[in-house]
Amino acid sequence: MIPEPDPALARSLADDLAAAGYTGARLRALWGVAADEAIGRGRALPARREAAATDSAVAILARLFFLGSPVRESEASAALTNVTIDGAERLGLVRMSSGSVTPSVMIRPQAYVDEHGAGEWWIASDIDESVRPGPLPEDHVLGVGGASLTLAGLQLPTSAARVLDLGSGCGIQSLRARRDSPDVTATDISEAALRFTRLNAQLNAVDGIRTLRGSLFDPVQGEVFDRIVSNPPFVITPRGADVPAYEYRDGGLTGDALVCHIVMGAGVHLVPGGIAQLLGNWEYVDGEDGLHRVRDWIAASPVPLDAWVIERDRMDPIAYAELWIRDGGTVPGTDEFETMLAAWLDDFEARGVREVGFGYILLRRRTEGSPALLRFERVEGAIGPNAALGMHLAESLRAHDRQARLSDAELAEAVLLVAGDVTEARHYLPGAEDPSVIELRQGGGFGRTLAVDPALAALVGASDGDLPVGRLIAAIAELLEVDPDALLSDLLPRVRGLLDDGFLTFAGGEASPSA
């Protein structure tokens, strides 16, 4: 475990990193595209070869803190002029031995883009499996992975007076939340994780992050927040001596009980209208649908909750077990791998688990008189890396709240606009005059594709902020020679869905969001 970080030494280290130009762009330029892609596949050797070819400060720091390689004492002294090798040792970042300096942690640049602009953090964590052989220790503190980047992108980019980062790990969610809130509380059961959270805040000159040690909501009993974010240890892990209990991913409970506890406990720690966002796994047990299982958790909350749950993936027990065994650094083909795989499959079989779902959970403490939101869906397919999902979620919540308050008569008087990222595709059979399929495609958000009929396609195409919905539908009914009242009744519910999903927006602005 790293020692308690010293703020003055952390600032000196930051000065060294900045002076060397220790950025993602500089590192990619140092070792090239092919080596950078190899790092993404867990192969650091090509980058090590390129970084060893130069003695620049950025190359020395890259070998030491990005690639986990020892460097000569003279090299480390040249690159760490402010913090010095002694200071880096006192921070717990390196070890000195026989003229060689060996890294104890990783420090990697992590770029971000949000509504406030673009930037980059330095994120320190334990050395991961990409640069160290063998299984990880159970108290390993993970750096920035795919799941943490996903949640950071999902965070609503709206101001919040107080934010709780539940299970902070290295602190990436706290750093992201701090950009929209002056007051962030980070909790974790791991003291090592909290020390990394504090170190990373100091490295990036970010204040306003309070750290508390404890399990789930125990450290914040009696407190309420405007926002809760959590990338919890949601991995479903069999209990027993044959499977390591990694603190960063294993909550110590059976099955998906940890995610259940967070969902059921979040509401009492939210102010009315407050939002909780988390990632999670949920089980498909025998004939039970996994999303129905999550719905039951939400219904059991002691305070009324709105919910938007999006399942992004489902895995069978074998693939799920293999994924997480490899994640811990255990290699297929070894006796340890086979033993762990058997333990996972025995656990799933004993409890009747047929599949495991993964996705995003957004909860909102319902306010009196507000329209209810209970949305459970499956969204498949790739989402572009630049998709501004946090803003999309915020805008979708605003749109839902606004349209849900309108009667059908009021919605018919509303003036709408087609969103700027929406395109239309028409598919024709050879020689056909009319299309067999009309699709609306969303360039942002979740990249949805919707098959629509000619009437709805015409309404979306005509929604240019000029005429109200009701008049447009009447004109389309006349053109199609159908009953206007019947068409209005058919299209208005679908218009509500298009507003919720961001295909259509209200013209003329709207009130400030409750979210």
Coordinates of C-alpha atoms in Angstrom, one line a residue:
M1 CA 0.0 0.0 0.0
I2 CA 1.3 3.5 -0.8
P3 CA 1.8 5.7 2.2
E4 CA -0.4 8.7 2.9
P5 CA 0.4 11.1 0.1
D6 CA 2.3 14.3 0.9
P7 CA 0.6 17.3 -0.9
A8 CA 3.9 19.2 -1.4
L9 CA 5.6 16.2 -2.9
A10 CA 2.6 15.5 -5.1
R11 CA 2.8 19.0 -6.4
S12 CA 6.5 18.6 -7.1
L13 CA 5.8 15.4 -9.0
A14 CA 3.2 17.2 -11.0
D15 CA 5.7 19.8 -11.9
D16 CA 8.1 17.1 -13.2
L17 CA 5.4 15.4 -15.3
A18 CA 4.3 18.8 -16.8
A19 CA 7.9 19.8 -17.5
A20 CA 8.6 16.6 -19.3
G21 CA 5.4 16.9 -21.4
Y22 CA 4.0 13.7 -20.0
T23 CA 0.8 13.6 -22.0
G24 CA -1.1 11.0 -24.0
A25 CA -0.3 12.7 -27.3
R26 CA 3.5 12.8 -26.5
L27 CA 3.5 9.2 -25.5
R28 CA 1.7 8.0 -28.6
A29 CA 4.2 10.1 -30.7
L30 CA 7.1 8.5 -28.7
W31 CA 6.3 4.9 -29.5
G32 CA 3.9 5.1 -32.5
V33 CA 0.5 3.9 -33.4
A34 CA 1.2 0.2 -33.7
A35 CA 2.9 0.0 -30.3
D36 CA 0.1 2.1 -28.8
E37 CA -2.5 -0.3 -30.1
A38 CA -0.4 -3.2 -28.8
I39 CA -0.6 -1.7 -25.3
G40 CA -4.4 -1.8 -25.6
R41 CA -4.1 -5.5 -26.2
G42 CA -1.9 -6.0 -23.1
R43 CA 1.4 -6.1 -25.0
A44 CA 3.9 -3.5 -23.6
L45 CA 7.1 -4.9 -25.3
P46 CA 6.9 -2.8 -28.5
A47 CA 6.4 0.4 -26.6
R48 CA 9.3 -0.5 -24.2
R49 CA 11.6 -1.0 -27.2
E50 CA 10.7 2.4 -28.7
A51 CA 10.9 4.3 -25.3
A52 CA 14.3 2.7 -24.6
A53 CA 15.8 4.3 -27.7
T54 CA 15.8 7.8 -26.3
D55 CA 16.9 9.4 -23.0
S56 CA 14.4 12.3 -23.0
A57 CA 12.6 13.0 -19.7
V58 CA 9.2 11.9 -21.2
A59 CA 10.7 8.6 -22.3
I60 CA 12.2 8.0 -18.9
L61 CA 9.0 8.7 -17.1
A62 CA 7.1 6.6 -19.7
R63 CA 9.4 3.6 -19.1
L64 CA 9.1 4.1 -15.3
F65 CA 5.4 4.9 -14.7
F66 CA 3.6 3.9 -17.8
L67 CA 5.4 0.7 -18.8
G68 CA 6.5 -0.4 -15.4
S69 CA 10.2 -0.8 -16.3
P70 CA 13.2 0.0 -14.0
V71 CA 15.4 2.9 -15.0
R72 CA 18.9 3.8 -14.0
E73 CA 19.3 6.1 -11.0
S74 CA 21.0 8.8 -13.2
E75 CA 18.0 8.7 -15.5
A76 CA 15.4 9.0 -12.7
S77 CA 17.4 11.9 -11.2
A78 CA 17.3 13.7 -14.5
A79 CA 13.6 13.3 -15.0
L80 CA 12.5 13.8 -11.3
T81 CA 14.3 17.1 -10.6
N82 CA 11.6 18.6 -8.5
V83 CA 10.2 15.7 -6.5
T84 CA 13.6 13.9 -6.5
I85 CA 14.0 10.1 -6.2
D86 CA 13.8 10.4 -2.4
G87 CA 10.5 12.3 -2.6
A88 CA 9.2 9.7 -5.1
E89 CA 10.2 7.0 -2.6
R90 CA 8.4 8.8 0.2
L91 CA 5.3 9.0 -1.9
G92 CA 5.5 5.2 -2.4
L93 CA 6.0 5.5 -6.2
V94 CA 9.4 3.9 -6.6
R95 CA 12.0 1.7 -4.9
M96 CA 15.8 2.2 -5.0
S97 CA 18.2 -0.7 -5.3
S98 CA 21.8 -1.0 -6.5
G99 CA 21.7 2.1 -8.7
S100 CA 18.3 1.1 -10.2
V101 CA 14.9 2.7 -9.7
T102 CA 11.9 0.4 -9.9
P103 CA 8.3 1.6 -10.1
S104 CA 5.8 0.6 -7.4
V105 CA 2.8 2.3 -9.1
M106 CA 1.6 3.3 -12.5
I107 CA 0.9 7.0 -13.5
R108 CA -0.9 7.3 -16.8
P109 CA -2.3 10.4 -18.6
Q110 CA -6.1 10.2 -19.1
A111 CA -7.8 12.5 -21.5
Y112 CA -11.3 13.7 -20.9
V113 CA -13.9 15.9 -22.7
D114 CA -17.0 17.3 -21.1
E115 CA -19.3 20.3 -21.4
H116 CA -16.6 22.5 -19.8
G117 CA -14.0 21.5 -22.4
A118 CA -11.2 19.1 -22.9
G119 CA -8.3 18.2 -20.6
E120 CA -6.1 15.5 -19.2
W121 CA -5.5 14.1 -15.8
W122 CA -2.6 12.0 -14.4
I123 CA -4.0 8.9 -12.8
A124 CA -1.9 6.8 -10.4
S125 CA -2.8 3.2 -9.5
D126 CA -1.3 -0.1 -8.8
I127 CA 0.7 -1.8 -11.5
D128 CA -1.7 -3.8 -13.7
E129 CA -1.5 -7.1 -15.5
S130 CA -0.4 -5.4 -18.8
V131 CA 3.1 -4.8 -17.4
R132 CA 3.4 -7.3 -14.6
P133 CA 3.1 -11.1 -15.0
G134 CA 0.9 -13.4 -13.0
P135 CA -2.3 -12.9 -11.0
L136 CA -3.0 -9.6 -9.4
P137 CA -3.0 -9.3 -5.6
E138 CA -6.5 -9.2 -4.0
D139 CA -6.0 -5.6 -2.7
H140 CA -5.1 -4.3 -6.2
V141 CA -6.2 -0.8 -6.9
L142 CA -7.3 -0.6 -10.5
G143 CA -6.5 2.3 -12.9
V144 CA -8.8 3.7 -15.5
G145 CA -10.5 0.9 -17.4
G146 CA -13.3 0.6 -19.9
A147 CA -16.0 0.5 -17.2
S148 CA -14.7 3.6 -15.4
L149 CA -14.5 5.5 -18.6
T150 CA -18.1 4.5 -19.5
L151 CA -19.4 5.8 -16.1
A152 CA -17.4 9.0 -16.4
G153 CA -19.0 9.6 -19.8
L154 CA -22.5 8.8 -18.4
Q155 CA -22.3 11.3 -15.6
L156 CA -24.8 14.0 -16.1
P157 CA -23.0 17.3 -17.0
T158 CA -25.3 19.4 -14.8
S159 CA -24.4 21.2 -11.6
A160 CA -24.9 19.4 -8.3
A161 CA -24.3 20.8 -4.8
R162 CA -23.1 17.6 -3.3
V163 CA -21.9 14.4 -5.0
L164 CA -21.2 10.9 -3.5
D165 CA -18.7 8.7 -5.3
L166 CA -19.5 5.3 -3.9
G167 CA -16.6 2.9 -4.2
S168 CA -14.1 5.4 -5.5
G169 CA -11.2 3.2 -6.5
C170 CA -8.4 5.4 -7.9
G171 CA -10.7 8.4 -7.9
I172 CA -11.5 8.9 -11.5
Q173 CA -15.3 9.4 -10.9
S174 CA -14.6 11.9 -8.1
L175 CA -12.4 13.9 -10.4
R176 CA -15.1 13.9 -13.1
A177 CA -17.8 14.8 -10.6
R178 CA -15.8 17.6 -9.1
R179 CA -16.0 19.4 -12.5
D180 CA -19.8 19.9 -11.9
S181 CA -19.8 20.1 -8.1
P182 CA -17.9 22.0 -5.4
D183 CA -18.4 19.2 -2.8
V184 CA -17.5 15.5 -3.6
T185 CA -17.4 12.7 -1.0
A186 CA -15.5 9.6 -2.1
T187 CA -16.0 6.3 -0.1
D188 CA -14.3 3.0 -0.4
I189 CA -13.7 -0.1 1.7
S190 CA -10.1 0.0 0.7
E191 CA -7.7 2.4 2.4
A192 CA -5.3 1.9 -0.4
A193 CA -7.9 3.1 -2.9
L194 CA -8.7 6.2 -0.8
R195 CA -5.0 7.0 -0.7
F196 CA -4.8 6.8 -4.5
T197 CA -7.9 9.0 -4.7
R198 CA -6.2 11.6 -2.5
L199 CA -2.9 11.4 -4.4
N200 CA -4.7 11.8 -7.8
A201 CA -6.6 14.8 -6.5
Q202 CA -3.3 16.3 -5.4
L203 CA -1.5 15.5 -8.6
N204 CA -4.2 17.3 -10.6
A205 CA -4.6 20.2 -8.2
V206 CA -8.2 19.3 -7.4
D207 CA -9.6 20.2 -4.0
G208 CA -13.1 19.7 -2.6
I209 CA -12.9 15.9 -2.4
R210 CA -13.6 14.3 1.0
T211 CA -12.6 10.7 1.5
L212 CA -14.3 8.3 3.9
R213 CA -13.6 4.6 4.5
G214 CA -16.4 2.1 4.8
S215 CA -18.7 -0.3 3.1
L216 CA -21.5 1.0 0.8
F217 CA -23.5 3.8 2.5
D218 CA -22.1 3.1 6.0
P219 CA -19.7 6.1 6.0
V220 CA -22.5 8.6 5.0
Q221 CA -25.4 7.5 7.2
G222 CA -27.8 10.4 7.6
E223 CA -26.3 12.4 4.7
V224 CA -28.1 13.2 1.4
F225 CA -26.6 14.2 -1.9
D226 CA -27.8 15.7 -5.2
R227 CA -25.9 13.1 -7.2
I228 CA -24.5 9.6 -6.5
V229 CA -22.1 7.9 -8.9
S230 CA -20.8 4.4 -8.5
N231 CA -18.7 1.9 -10.4
P232 CA -19.2 -0.6 -7.6
P233 CA -17.5 -4.0 -7.3
F234 CA -20.3 -5.6 -9.2
V235 CA -18.6 -8.7 -10.5
I236 CA -20.5 -11.9 -9.6
T237 CA -17.9 -14.0 -7.9
P238 CA -18.3 -17.5 -6.3
R239 CA -17.5 -17.5 -2.6
G240 CA -14.7 -19.9 -1.6
A241 CA -10.9 -20.4 -1.3
D242 CA -10.5 -21.3 -5.0
V243 CA -11.4 -17.8 -6.3
P244 CA -9.5 -14.6 -5.3
A245 CA -11.7 -11.9 -3.8
Y246 CA -10.4 -8.8 -5.6
E247 CA -11.4 -5.7 -3.7
Y248 CA -11.8 -3.6 -6.8
R249 CA -14.4 -5.8 -8.4
D250 CA -15.8 -8.3 -5.7
G251 CA -18.2 -6.8 -3.2
G252 CA -18.1 -9.9 -1.0
L253 CA -21.8 -10.8 -1.4
T254 CA -23.5 -13.7 -3.2
G255 CA -24.5 -13.2 -6.8
D256 CA -25.8 -9.7 -7.7
A257 CA -26.8 -8.8 -4.1
L258 CA -24.3 -5.9 -4.0
V259 CA -25.9 -4.1 -6.9
C260 CA -29.3 -4.8 -5.3
H261 CA -28.2 -3.2 -2.0
I262 CA -27.0 -0.1 -3.8
V263 CA -30.2 0.3 -5.8
M264 CA -32.4 -0.2 -2.8
G265 CA -30.3 2.0 -0.6
A266 CA -29.6 4.9 -2.9
G267 CA -33.0 6.7 -2.6
V268 CA -32.7 7.6 1.1
H269 CA -29.3 9.3 0.4
L270 CA -30.7 11.5 -2.4
V271 CA -32.4 14.8 -2.1
P272 CA -35.8 14.9 -3.8
G273 CA -35.0 15.0 -7.5
G274 CA -31.5 13.8 -6.9
I275 CA -29.9 11.3 -9.3
A276 CA -27.9 8.1 -8.8
Q277 CA -25.9 6.6 -11.7
L278 CA -24.2 3.2 -11.5
L279 CA -22.9 0.3 -13.5
G280 CA -24.0 -3.2 -12.6
N281 CA -24.5 -6.9 -13.4
W282 CA -27.7 -8.7 -12.8
E283 CA -28.6 -12.3 -13.0
Y284 CA -31.0 -14.2 -15.2
V285 CA -32.2 -16.9 -12.8
D286 CA -34.0 -19.9 -14.3
G287 CA -37.0 -18.3 -16.1
E288 CA -36.7 -14.8 -14.6
D289 CA -35.8 -11.9 -16.9
G290 CA -32.8 -9.9 -15.6
L291 CA -34.4 -6.5 -16.2
H292 CA -37.5 -7.7 -14.3
R293 CA -35.2 -8.5 -11.4
V294 CA -33.8 -5.0 -11.4
R295 CA -37.4 -3.6 -11.6
D296 CA -38.2 -5.5 -8.4
W297 CA -35.2 -4.0 -6.6
I298 CA -36.4 -0.5 -7.6
A299 CA -39.9 -1.3 -6.5
A300 CA -38.6 -2.4 -3.1
S301 CA -36.9 1.0 -2.4
P302 CA -38.1 2.6 0.8
V303 CA -38.6 5.9 -1.1
P304 CA -40.2 6.2 -4.6
L305 CA -37.7 6.1 -7.4
D306 CA -37.8 6.9 -11.1
A307 CA -35.6 4.6 -13.1
W308 CA -34.0 4.3 -16.5
V309 CA -32.2 0.9 -16.8
I310 CA -30.2 0.1 -20.0
E311 CA -28.9 -3.4 -20.6
R312 CA -25.9 -3.2 -22.9
D313 CA -24.8 -6.9 -22.9
R314 CA -25.6 -10.4 -21.8
M315 CA -23.2 -13.2 -21.3
D316 CA -23.6 -16.9 -20.7
P317 CA -21.9 -18.3 -17.5
I318 CA -18.9 -19.8 -19.3
A319 CA -18.0 -16.6 -21.2
Y320 CA -18.6 -14.5 -18.0
A321 CA -16.4 -16.7 -15.9
E322 CA -13.6 -16.7 -18.5
L323 CA -13.7 -12.9 -18.8
W324 CA -13.2 -12.3 -15.1
I325 CA -10.6 -15.0 -14.5
R326 CA -8.5 -13.5 -17.3
D327 CA -9.1 -10.0 -15.9
G328 CA -7.3 -11.1 -12.7
G329 CA -4.2 -12.2 -14.6
T330 CA -4.8 -15.9 -14.5
V331 CA -3.9 -17.4 -17.9
P332 CA -6.1 -20.0 -19.7
G333 CA -4.6 -23.5 -19.8
T334 CA -3.2 -23.4 -16.3
D335 CA -4.5 -25.5 -13.4
E336 CA -5.5 -22.3 -11.6
F337 CA -7.7 -21.2 -14.5
E338 CA -9.5 -24.6 -14.7
T339 CA -10.1 -24.6 -10.9
M340 CA -11.6 -21.2 -10.9
L341 CA -13.7 -21.9 -14.0
A342 CA -15.1 -24.9 -12.2
A343 CA -15.9 -22.9 -9.1
W344 CA -17.7 -20.2 -11.1
L345 CA -19.8 -22.8 -13.1
D346 CA -20.7 -24.7 -9.9
D347 CA -21.9 -21.5 -8.3
F348 CA -24.0 -20.5 -11.3
E349 CA -25.5 -24.0 -11.6
A350 CA -26.3 -24.2 -7.9
R351 CA -28.2 -20.9 -8.1
G352 CA -29.9 -21.5 -11.4
V353 CA -28.1 -18.6 -13.2
R354 CA -28.5 -18.9 -16.9
E355 CA -27.1 -15.5 -18.1
V356 CA -25.6 -12.3 -16.7
G357 CA -26.7 -8.9 -17.8
F358 CA -24.5 -5.8 -17.8
G359 CA -25.7 -2.2 -18.1
Y360 CA -26.4 1.3 -16.8
I361 CA -28.8 2.2 -14.0
L362 CA -30.1 5.7 -13.5
L363 CA -32.3 6.4 -10.5
R364 CA -34.0 9.5 -9.4
R365 CA -35.7 10.2 -6.1
R366 CA -39.2 11.1 -7.2
T367 CA -40.7 14.4 -6.2
E368 CA -44.3 14.8 -5.2
G369 CA -46.5 15.4 -8.3
S370 CA -43.7 14.7 -10.8
P371 CA -44.4 12.4 -13.8
A372 CA -43.1 8.9 -13.2
L373 CA -40.3 7.4 -15.2
L374 CA -39.9 3.7 -15.3
R375 CA -37.9 2.7 -18.4
F376 CA -36.2 -0.7 -18.8
E377 CA -34.7 -1.4 -22.2
R378 CA -31.9 -3.2 -24.1
V379 CA -29.7 -1.1 -26.3
E380 CA -27.4 -3.2 -28.5
G381 CA -24.6 -2.3 -30.8
A382 CA -21.5 -0.1 -30.7
I383 CA -21.7 3.5 -29.3
G384 CA -19.2 5.9 -30.8
P385 CA -16.3 7.0 -28.6
N386 CA -17.3 10.6 -28.9
A387 CA -20.9 10.0 -27.9
A388 CA -21.9 12.6 -25.3
L389 CA -24.0 10.2 -23.3
G390 CA -24.1 12.2 -20.1
M391 CA -25.6 15.2 -21.9
H392 CA -27.9 12.9 -23.9
L393 CA -29.2 11.4 -20.7
A394 CA -29.8 14.8 -19.2
E395 CA -31.6 16.1 -22.2
S396 CA -33.7 12.9 -22.4
L397 CA -34.8 13.3 -18.8
R398 CA -35.8 16.9 -19.4
A399 CA -37.7 16.0 -22.5
H400 CA -39.5 13.1 -20.7
D401 CA -40.5 15.4 -17.8
R402 CA -41.8 18.1 -20.2
Q403 CA -43.8 15.8 -22.5
A404 CA -45.2 13.7 -19.6
R405 CA -46.7 16.8 -18.1
L406 CA -48.5 17.6 -21.4
S407 CA -52.0 16.3 -22.2
D408 CA -52.5 15.0 -25.7
A409 CA -54.2 18.2 -26.6
E410 CA -51.3 20.3 -25.3
L411 CA -48.8 18.1 -27.1
A412 CA -50.7 18.7 -30.3
E413 CA -50.2 22.4 -29.8
A414 CA -46.4 22.0 -29.3
V415 CA -43.9 23.0 -31.9
L416 CA -41.1 20.5 -32.4
L417 CA -37.7 20.3 -34.2
V418 CA -36.0 17.3 -35.6
A419 CA -32.6 16.9 -33.8
G420 CA -29.6 17.8 -35.8
D421 CA -28.0 14.4 -35.7
V422 CA -31.0 12.5 -37.1
T423 CA -30.9 11.2 -40.7
E424 CA -33.4 9.1 -42.7
A425 CA -32.7 6.0 -44.8
R426 CA -35.2 4.5 -47.2
H427 CA -34.9 1.0 -48.6
Y428 CA -36.6 -0.1 -51.8
L429 CA -37.1 -3.4 -53.4
P430 CA -35.9 -3.5 -57.0
G431 CA -38.4 -1.7 -59.2
A432 CA -40.6 -0.6 -56.3
E433 CA -42.0 2.9 -56.3
D434 CA -42.5 3.0 -52.5
P435 CA -40.0 2.1 -49.9
S436 CA -40.3 -1.2 -48.1
V437 CA -38.5 0.2 -45.0
I438 CA -38.0 3.7 -43.7
E439 CA -35.4 4.2 -40.9
L440 CA -34.6 7.1 -38.7
R441 CA -31.0 7.0 -37.5
Q442 CA -29.5 8.9 -34.6
G443 CA -25.9 10.0 -34.9
G444 CA -25.4 10.8 -31.2
G445 CA -26.8 9.4 -28.0
F446 CA -27.2 5.7 -28.1
G447 CA -27.1 5.7 -31.9
R448 CA -30.6 4.3 -32.2
T449 CA -32.2 3.2 -35.5
L450 CA -36.0 3.1 -35.6
A451 CA -38.1 1.7 -38.4
V452 CA -41.0 4.1 -39.0
D453 CA -44.1 4.2 -41.2
P454 CA -44.6 6.9 -43.9
A455 CA -46.8 9.0 -41.6
L456 CA -44.3 9.3 -38.8
A457 CA -41.4 9.8 -41.2
A458 CA -43.4 12.7 -42.8
L459 CA -44.1 14.2 -39.4
V460 CA -40.4 14.1 -38.3
G461 CA -39.3 15.5 -41.7
A462 CA -41.8 18.4 -41.3
S463 CA -40.8 19.2 -37.7
D464 CA -38.8 22.4 -38.5
G465 CA -40.0 24.6 -35.6
D466 CA -42.7 26.3 -37.6
L467 CA -46.1 24.5 -37.3
P468 CA -47.5 22.7 -34.2
V469 CA -47.7 18.9 -34.2
G470 CA -51.5 18.8 -34.5
R471 CA -51.6 20.9 -37.7
L472 CA -48.7 18.8 -39.2
I473 CA -50.6 15.6 -38.5
A474 CA -53.8 17.0 -40.0
A475 CA -51.9 17.9 -43.2
I476 CA -50.3 14.4 -43.4
A477 CA -53.7 12.8 -42.9
E478 CA -55.1 14.7 -45.8
L479 CA -52.2 13.8 -48.0
L480 CA -52.5 10.1 -47.1
E481 CA -56.3 10.1 -47.2
V482 CA -56.7 8.8 -43.7
D483 CA -58.8 9.9 -40.8
P484 CA -57.0 12.8 -39.0
D485 CA -58.3 11.9 -35.5
A486 CA -57.2 8.3 -35.9
L487 CA -53.8 9.4 -37.1
L488 CA -53.4 11.9 -34.3
S489 CA -54.2 9.1 -31.7
D490 CA -51.7 6.8 -33.4
L491 CA -48.8 9.3 -33.7
L492 CA -48.9 11.2 -30.5
P493 CA -47.7 8.3 -28.3
R494 CA -44.8 7.7 -30.7
V495 CA -44.0 11.4 -30.7
R496 CA -43.6 11.2 -27.0
G497 CA -41.1 8.3 -27.5
L498 CA -39.2 10.3 -30.1
L499 CA -38.9 13.2 -27.7
D500 CA -37.7 10.8 -24.9
D501 CA -35.0 9.4 -27.2
G502 CA -33.8 12.7 -28.6
F503 CA -35.0 12.3 -32.2
L504 CA -37.3 15.3 -31.7
T505 CA -36.9 18.4 -29.4
F506 CA -39.2 21.1 -28.3
A507 CA -38.7 24.4 -30.2
G508 CA -38.2 27.6 -28.3
G509 CA -36.2 26.2 -25.3
E510 CA -37.5 24.9 -22.0
A511 CA -37.4 25.3 -18.3
S512 CA -34.3 24.4 -16.3
P513 CA -34.0 20.7 -15.6
S514 CA -34.8 19.2 -12.2
A515 CA -31.9 16.8 -12.8

